Coordinates of C-alpha atoms in Angstrom, one line a residue:
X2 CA 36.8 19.0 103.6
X3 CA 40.0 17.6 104.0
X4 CA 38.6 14.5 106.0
X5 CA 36.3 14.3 103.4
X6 CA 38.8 14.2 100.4
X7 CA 41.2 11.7 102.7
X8 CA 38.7 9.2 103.0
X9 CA 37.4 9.4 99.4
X10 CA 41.0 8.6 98.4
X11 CA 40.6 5.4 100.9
X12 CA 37.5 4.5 99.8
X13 CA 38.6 4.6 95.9
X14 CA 42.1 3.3 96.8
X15 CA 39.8 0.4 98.1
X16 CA 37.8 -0.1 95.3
X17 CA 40.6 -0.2 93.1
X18 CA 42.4 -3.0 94.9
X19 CA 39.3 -5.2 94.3
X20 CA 39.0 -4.2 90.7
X21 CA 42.8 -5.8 90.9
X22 CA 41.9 -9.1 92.5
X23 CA 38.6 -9.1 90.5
X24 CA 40.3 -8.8 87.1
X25 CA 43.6 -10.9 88.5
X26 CA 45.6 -8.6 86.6
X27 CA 48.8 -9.7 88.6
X28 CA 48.6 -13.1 87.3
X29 CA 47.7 -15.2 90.0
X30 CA 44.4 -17.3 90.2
X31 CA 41.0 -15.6 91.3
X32 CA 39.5 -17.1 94.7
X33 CA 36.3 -17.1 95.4
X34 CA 34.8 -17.1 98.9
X35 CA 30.9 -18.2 98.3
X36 CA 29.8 -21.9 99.0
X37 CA 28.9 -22.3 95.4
X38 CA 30.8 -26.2 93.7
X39 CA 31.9 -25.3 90.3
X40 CA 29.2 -26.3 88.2
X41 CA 27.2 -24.1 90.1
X42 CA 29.0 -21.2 90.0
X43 CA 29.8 -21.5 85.9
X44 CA 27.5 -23.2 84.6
X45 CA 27.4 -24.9 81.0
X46 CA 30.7 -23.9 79.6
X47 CA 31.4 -22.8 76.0
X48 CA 34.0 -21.4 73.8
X49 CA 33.9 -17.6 72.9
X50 CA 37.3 -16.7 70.3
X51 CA 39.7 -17.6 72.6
X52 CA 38.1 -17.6 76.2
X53 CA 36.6 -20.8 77.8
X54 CA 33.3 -18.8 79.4
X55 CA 30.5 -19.1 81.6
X56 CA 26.7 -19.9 80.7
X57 CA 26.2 -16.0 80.8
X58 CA 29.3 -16.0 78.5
X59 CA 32.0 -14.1 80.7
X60 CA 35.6 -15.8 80.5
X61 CA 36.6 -18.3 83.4
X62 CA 40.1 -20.2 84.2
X63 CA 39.1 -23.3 85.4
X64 CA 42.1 -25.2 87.3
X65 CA 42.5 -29.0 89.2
X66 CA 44.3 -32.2 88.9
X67 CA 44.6 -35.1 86.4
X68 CA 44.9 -38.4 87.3
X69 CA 47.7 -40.2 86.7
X70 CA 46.9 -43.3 84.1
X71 CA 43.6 -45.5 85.2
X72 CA 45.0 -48.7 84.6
X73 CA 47.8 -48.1 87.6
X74 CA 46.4 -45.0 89.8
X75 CA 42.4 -45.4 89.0
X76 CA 41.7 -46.0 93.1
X77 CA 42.6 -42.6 93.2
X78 CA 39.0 -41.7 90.7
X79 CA 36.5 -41.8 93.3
X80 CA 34.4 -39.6 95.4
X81 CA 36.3 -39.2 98.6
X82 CA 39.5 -37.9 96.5
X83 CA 37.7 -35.4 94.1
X84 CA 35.5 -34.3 97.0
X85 CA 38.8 -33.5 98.9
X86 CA 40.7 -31.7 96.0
X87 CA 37.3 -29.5 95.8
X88 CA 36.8 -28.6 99.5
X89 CA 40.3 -28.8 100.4
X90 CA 42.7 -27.6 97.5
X91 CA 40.1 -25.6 95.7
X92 CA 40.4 -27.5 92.5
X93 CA 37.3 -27.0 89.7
X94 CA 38.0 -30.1 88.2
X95 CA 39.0 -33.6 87.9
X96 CA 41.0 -35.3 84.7
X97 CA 40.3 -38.8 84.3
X98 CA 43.5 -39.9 82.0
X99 CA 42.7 -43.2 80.1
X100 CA 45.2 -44.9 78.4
X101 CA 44.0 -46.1 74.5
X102 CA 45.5 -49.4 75.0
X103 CA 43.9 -50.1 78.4
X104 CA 40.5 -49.6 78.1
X105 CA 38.7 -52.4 79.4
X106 CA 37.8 -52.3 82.6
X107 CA 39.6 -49.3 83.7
X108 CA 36.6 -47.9 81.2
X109 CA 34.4 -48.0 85.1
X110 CA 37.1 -45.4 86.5
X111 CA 36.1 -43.4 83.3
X112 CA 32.2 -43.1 84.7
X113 CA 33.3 -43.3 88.5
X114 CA 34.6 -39.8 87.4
X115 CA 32.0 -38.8 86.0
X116 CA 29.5 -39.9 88.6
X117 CA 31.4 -38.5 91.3
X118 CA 32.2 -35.3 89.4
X119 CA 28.0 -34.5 88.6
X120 CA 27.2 -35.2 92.8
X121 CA 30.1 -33.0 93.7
X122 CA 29.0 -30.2 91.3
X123 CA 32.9 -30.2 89.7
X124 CA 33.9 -30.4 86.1
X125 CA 35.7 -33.6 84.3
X126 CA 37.7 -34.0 82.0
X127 CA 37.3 -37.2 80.0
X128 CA 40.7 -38.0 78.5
X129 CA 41.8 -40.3 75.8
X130 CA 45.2 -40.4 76.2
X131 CA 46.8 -41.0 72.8
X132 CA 50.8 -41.2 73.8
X133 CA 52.1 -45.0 73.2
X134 CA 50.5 -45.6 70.1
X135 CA 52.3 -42.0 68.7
X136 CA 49.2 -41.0 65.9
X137 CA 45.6 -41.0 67.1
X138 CA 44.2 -42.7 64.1
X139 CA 45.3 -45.9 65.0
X140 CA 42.7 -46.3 67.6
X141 CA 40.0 -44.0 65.7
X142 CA 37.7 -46.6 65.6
X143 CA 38.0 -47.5 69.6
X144 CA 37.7 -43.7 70.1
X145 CA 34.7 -43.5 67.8
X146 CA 33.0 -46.7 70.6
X147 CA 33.7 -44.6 73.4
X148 CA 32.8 -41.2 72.7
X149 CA 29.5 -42.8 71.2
X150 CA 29.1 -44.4 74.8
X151 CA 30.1 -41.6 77.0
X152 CA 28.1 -38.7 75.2
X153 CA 25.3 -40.6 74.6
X154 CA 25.2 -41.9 78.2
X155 CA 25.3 -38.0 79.4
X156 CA 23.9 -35.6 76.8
X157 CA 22.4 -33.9 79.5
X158 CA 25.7 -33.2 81.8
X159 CA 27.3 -29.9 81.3
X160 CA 30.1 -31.0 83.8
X161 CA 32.3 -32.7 81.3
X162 CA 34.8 -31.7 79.1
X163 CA 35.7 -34.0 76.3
X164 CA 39.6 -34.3 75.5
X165 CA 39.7 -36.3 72.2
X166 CA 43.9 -37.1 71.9
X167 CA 45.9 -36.1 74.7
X168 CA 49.7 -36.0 73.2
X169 CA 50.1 -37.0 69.7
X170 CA 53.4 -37.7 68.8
X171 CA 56.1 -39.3 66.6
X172 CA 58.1 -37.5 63.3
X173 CA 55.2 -38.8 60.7
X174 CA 52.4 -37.7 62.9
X175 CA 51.0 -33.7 61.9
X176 CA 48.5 -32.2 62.7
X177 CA 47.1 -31.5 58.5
X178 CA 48.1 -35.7 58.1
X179 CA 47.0 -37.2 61.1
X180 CA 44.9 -35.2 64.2
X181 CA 42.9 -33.0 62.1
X182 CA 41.8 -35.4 60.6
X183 CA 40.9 -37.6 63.3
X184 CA 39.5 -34.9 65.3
X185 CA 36.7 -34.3 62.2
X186 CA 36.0 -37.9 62.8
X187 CA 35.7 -37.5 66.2
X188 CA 33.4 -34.7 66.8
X189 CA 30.9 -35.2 65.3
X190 CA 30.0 -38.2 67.1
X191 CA 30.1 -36.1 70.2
X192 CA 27.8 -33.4 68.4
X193 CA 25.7 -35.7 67.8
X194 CA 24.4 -35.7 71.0
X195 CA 25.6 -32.6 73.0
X196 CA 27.4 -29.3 72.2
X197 CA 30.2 -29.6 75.1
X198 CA 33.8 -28.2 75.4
X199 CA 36.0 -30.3 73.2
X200 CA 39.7 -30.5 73.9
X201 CA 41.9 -31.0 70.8
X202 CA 45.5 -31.9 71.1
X203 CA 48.5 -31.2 68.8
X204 CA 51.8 -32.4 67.6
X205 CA 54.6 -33.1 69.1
X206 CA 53.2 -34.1 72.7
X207 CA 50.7 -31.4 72.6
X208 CA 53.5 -28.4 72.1
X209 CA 52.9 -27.3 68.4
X210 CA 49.9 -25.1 69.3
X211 CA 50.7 -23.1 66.0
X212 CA 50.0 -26.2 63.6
X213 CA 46.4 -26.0 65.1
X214 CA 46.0 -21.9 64.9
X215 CA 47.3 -21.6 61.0
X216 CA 44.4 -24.6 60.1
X217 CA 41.5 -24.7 63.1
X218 CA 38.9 -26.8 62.8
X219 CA 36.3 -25.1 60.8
X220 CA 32.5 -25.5 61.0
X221 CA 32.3 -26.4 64.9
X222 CA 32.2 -24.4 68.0
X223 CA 33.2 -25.3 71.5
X224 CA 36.2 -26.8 70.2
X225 CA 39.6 -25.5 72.4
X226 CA 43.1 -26.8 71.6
X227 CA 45.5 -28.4 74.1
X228 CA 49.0 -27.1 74.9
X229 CA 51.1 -29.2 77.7
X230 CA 54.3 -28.1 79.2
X231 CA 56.5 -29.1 82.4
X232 CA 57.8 -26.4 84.1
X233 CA 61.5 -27.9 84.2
X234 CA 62.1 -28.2 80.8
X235 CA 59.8 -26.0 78.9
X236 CA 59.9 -22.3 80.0
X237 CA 59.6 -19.0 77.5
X238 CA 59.7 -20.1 74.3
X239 CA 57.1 -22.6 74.6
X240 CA 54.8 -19.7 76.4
X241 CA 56.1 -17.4 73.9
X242 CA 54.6 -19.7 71.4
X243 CA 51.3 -20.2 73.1
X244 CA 51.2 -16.2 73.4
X245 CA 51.5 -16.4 69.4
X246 CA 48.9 -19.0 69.0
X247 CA 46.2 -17.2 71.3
X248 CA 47.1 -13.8 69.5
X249 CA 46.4 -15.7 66.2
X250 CA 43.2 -16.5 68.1
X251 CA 43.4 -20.6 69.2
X252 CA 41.6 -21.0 72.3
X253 CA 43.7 -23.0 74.5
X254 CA 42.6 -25.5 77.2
X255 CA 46.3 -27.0 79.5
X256 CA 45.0 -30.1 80.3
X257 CA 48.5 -31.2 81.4
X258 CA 51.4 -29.7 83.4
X259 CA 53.9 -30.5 85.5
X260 CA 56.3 -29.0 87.9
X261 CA 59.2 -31.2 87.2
X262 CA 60.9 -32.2 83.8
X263 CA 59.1 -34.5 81.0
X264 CA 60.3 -36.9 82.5
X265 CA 58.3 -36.5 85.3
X266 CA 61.2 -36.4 88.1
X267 CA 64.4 -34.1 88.5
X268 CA 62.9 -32.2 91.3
X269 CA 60.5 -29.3 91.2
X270 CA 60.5 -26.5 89.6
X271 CA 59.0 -23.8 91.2
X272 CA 60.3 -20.4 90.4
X273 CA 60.0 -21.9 86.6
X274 CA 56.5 -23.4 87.7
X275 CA 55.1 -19.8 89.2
X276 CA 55.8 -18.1 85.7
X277 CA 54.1 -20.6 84.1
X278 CA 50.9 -20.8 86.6
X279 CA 50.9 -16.3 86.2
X280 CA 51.5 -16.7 82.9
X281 CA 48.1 -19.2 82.5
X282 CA 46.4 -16.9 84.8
X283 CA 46.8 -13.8 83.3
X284 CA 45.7 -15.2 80.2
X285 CA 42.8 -17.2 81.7
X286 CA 44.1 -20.0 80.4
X287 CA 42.5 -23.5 82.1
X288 CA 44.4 -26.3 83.4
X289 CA 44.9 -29.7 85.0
X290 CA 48.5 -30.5 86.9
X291 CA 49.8 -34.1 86.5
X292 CA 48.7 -35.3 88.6
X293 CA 47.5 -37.7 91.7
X294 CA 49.3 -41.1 92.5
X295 CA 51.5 -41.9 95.4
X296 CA 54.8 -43.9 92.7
X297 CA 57.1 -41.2 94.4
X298 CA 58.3 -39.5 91.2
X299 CA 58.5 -36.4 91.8
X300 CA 55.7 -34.7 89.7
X301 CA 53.1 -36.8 91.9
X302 CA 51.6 -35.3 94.3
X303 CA 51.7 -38.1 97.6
X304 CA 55.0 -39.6 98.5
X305 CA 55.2 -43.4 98.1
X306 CA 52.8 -45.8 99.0
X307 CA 50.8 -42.5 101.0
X308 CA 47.2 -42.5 101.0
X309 CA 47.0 -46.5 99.8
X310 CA 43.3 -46.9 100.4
X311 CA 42.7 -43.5 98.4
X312 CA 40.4 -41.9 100.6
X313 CA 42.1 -38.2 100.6
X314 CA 42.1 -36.3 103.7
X315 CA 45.5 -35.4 102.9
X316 CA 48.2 -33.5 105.3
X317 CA 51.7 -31.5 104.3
X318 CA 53.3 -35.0 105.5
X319 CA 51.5 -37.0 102.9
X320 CA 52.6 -34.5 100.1
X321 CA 55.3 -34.6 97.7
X322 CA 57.0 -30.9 97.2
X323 CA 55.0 -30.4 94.2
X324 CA 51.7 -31.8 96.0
X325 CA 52.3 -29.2 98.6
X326 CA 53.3 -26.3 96.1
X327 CA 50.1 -27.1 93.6
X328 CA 47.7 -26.7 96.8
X329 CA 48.9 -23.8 97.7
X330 CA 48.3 -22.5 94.0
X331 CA 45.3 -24.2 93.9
X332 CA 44.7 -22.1 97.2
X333 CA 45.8 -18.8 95.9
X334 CA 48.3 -19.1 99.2
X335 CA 51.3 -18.4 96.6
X336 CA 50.8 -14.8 94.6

């Protein structure tokens, strides 16, 4: 009897430790061990109060890499680099970051992405990066040309994600006077043709989450709200505020992070960047780490002039600290 009783407490000691790493209620990222890509294991994603789900409509943290802007780092948008931050780093997605002023023909990196993200089974997201030109209406009518293009072109493609102002910014730009507004332009041209995750972002470089949860966008679903942060100079009080927003019931989508300060340099961050990486987890918050290019500064994740012909296959000698620290969250190597 007392065998019996000693291994029923193992057995249920044992069960409970994988309702632990099932649930990740100790904050850290949930790994999973089957050959499935990410599409295939998800699905066609959707917005459910303030969870990013699953085709069957059970929540899911989706994390990767952004790239850094297409116009200088685009090489790195191709199928040999997002294949290698699937197989090798773990990552569920790739952000393509495209600058409003330099569309052109850094628009091709935009469906390299994509085209490489659909054989590869991972998610993208398609960025507009409003930043330079401070208020996303200034470009409304460029945005209005390329959202028409891209969801149009793939109706059909559950893999992307749709990211509509990356980091609005400036004293005159709010969200009631300037990205609300845009973003009802906006979306609706994408609902035109599919009902994809849409990615909203907010004032003041994408930290005034609360702007967007006291006056959400009304009428749509599938829409989430971006909140960016960098680990060295944003640390409680911006996730205290983020806790606020998703108790107020925002669903929030990090489509940018960093391990350093805003600046992108000062070194890394890590004991600041784990809080912030357990923080999203235990919240299932999604989210994209800026990012991939080989400049050197130190949120990047190659050193200088590493990896020039963009071809991944990276080792811990290519990597910059945070390159190396990202993988191994990526990896679930760091609790």
């Amino acid at each position: 009897m007392k065998i019996f009783i000693k291994k029923a407490a193992i057995i249920l000691s044992a069960f409970l430790v994988l309702i632990s790493v099932s649930s990740c209620s100790n904050g850290t990222r949930k790994i999973y061990n089957d050959s499935k890509t990410p599409v295939e294991r998800y699905g066609a994603l959707s917005v459910e109060k303030i969870h990013l789900c699953d085709s069957s409509g059970k929540p899911v943290q989706l994390c990767g890499m952004s790239s850094h802007g297409l116009q200088w780092y685009g090489k790195y948008a191709n199928k040999d680099v997002i294949k290698w931050l699937r197989d090798d780093w773990n990552a569920d997605l790739w952000r393509a970051a495209l600058y409003t002023t330099q569309v052109g023909s850094n628009f091709s990196k935009v469906i390299d992405s994509i085209e490489a993200a659909k054989e590869l089974g991972m998610y993208v997201i398609v960025d507009w990066h409003v930043i330079d030109e401070h208020d996303p209406l200034v470009y409304a009518n460029r945005a209005e040309e390329f959202f028409e293009k891209i969801a149009s072109t793939y109706a059909d493609c559950p893999n992307i994600i749709y990211e509509i102002c990356n980091e609005p910014n400036g004293d005159k730009v709010t969200w009631e006077g300037n990205i609300k507004p845009y973003a009802e332009r906006i979306i609706p041209i994408i609902r035109k043709h599919c009902d994809n995750v849409i990615v909203v972002g907010t004032p003041v470089w994408s930290s005034d989450v609360m702007s967007a949860a006291e006056s959400p966008i009304e009428g749509q679903k599938n829409i989430m709200y971006t909140a960016h942060f960098y680990a060295g100079s944003h640390g409680k009080d911006s996730r205290d505020v983020i806790a606020k927003a998703l108790k107020k019931g925002l669903p929030i989508f990090i489509t940018e992070w960093g391990t350093t300060q805003a600046s992108g340099d000062g070194g890394v961050f890590e004991k600041e960047t784990l809080e912030w990486t357990r923080f999203m987890a235990k919240n299932k918050i999604s989210w994209a780490n800026w990012s991939v290019n080989n400049k050197g500064e130190d949120s990047g994740v190659l050193k200088y002039n590493r990896d020039r012909n963009a071809k991944g296959g990276w080792t811990e000698d290519d990597l910059q600290p945070s390159g190396i620290l990202v993988r191994k969250i990526l990896r679930g190597e760091i609790k």
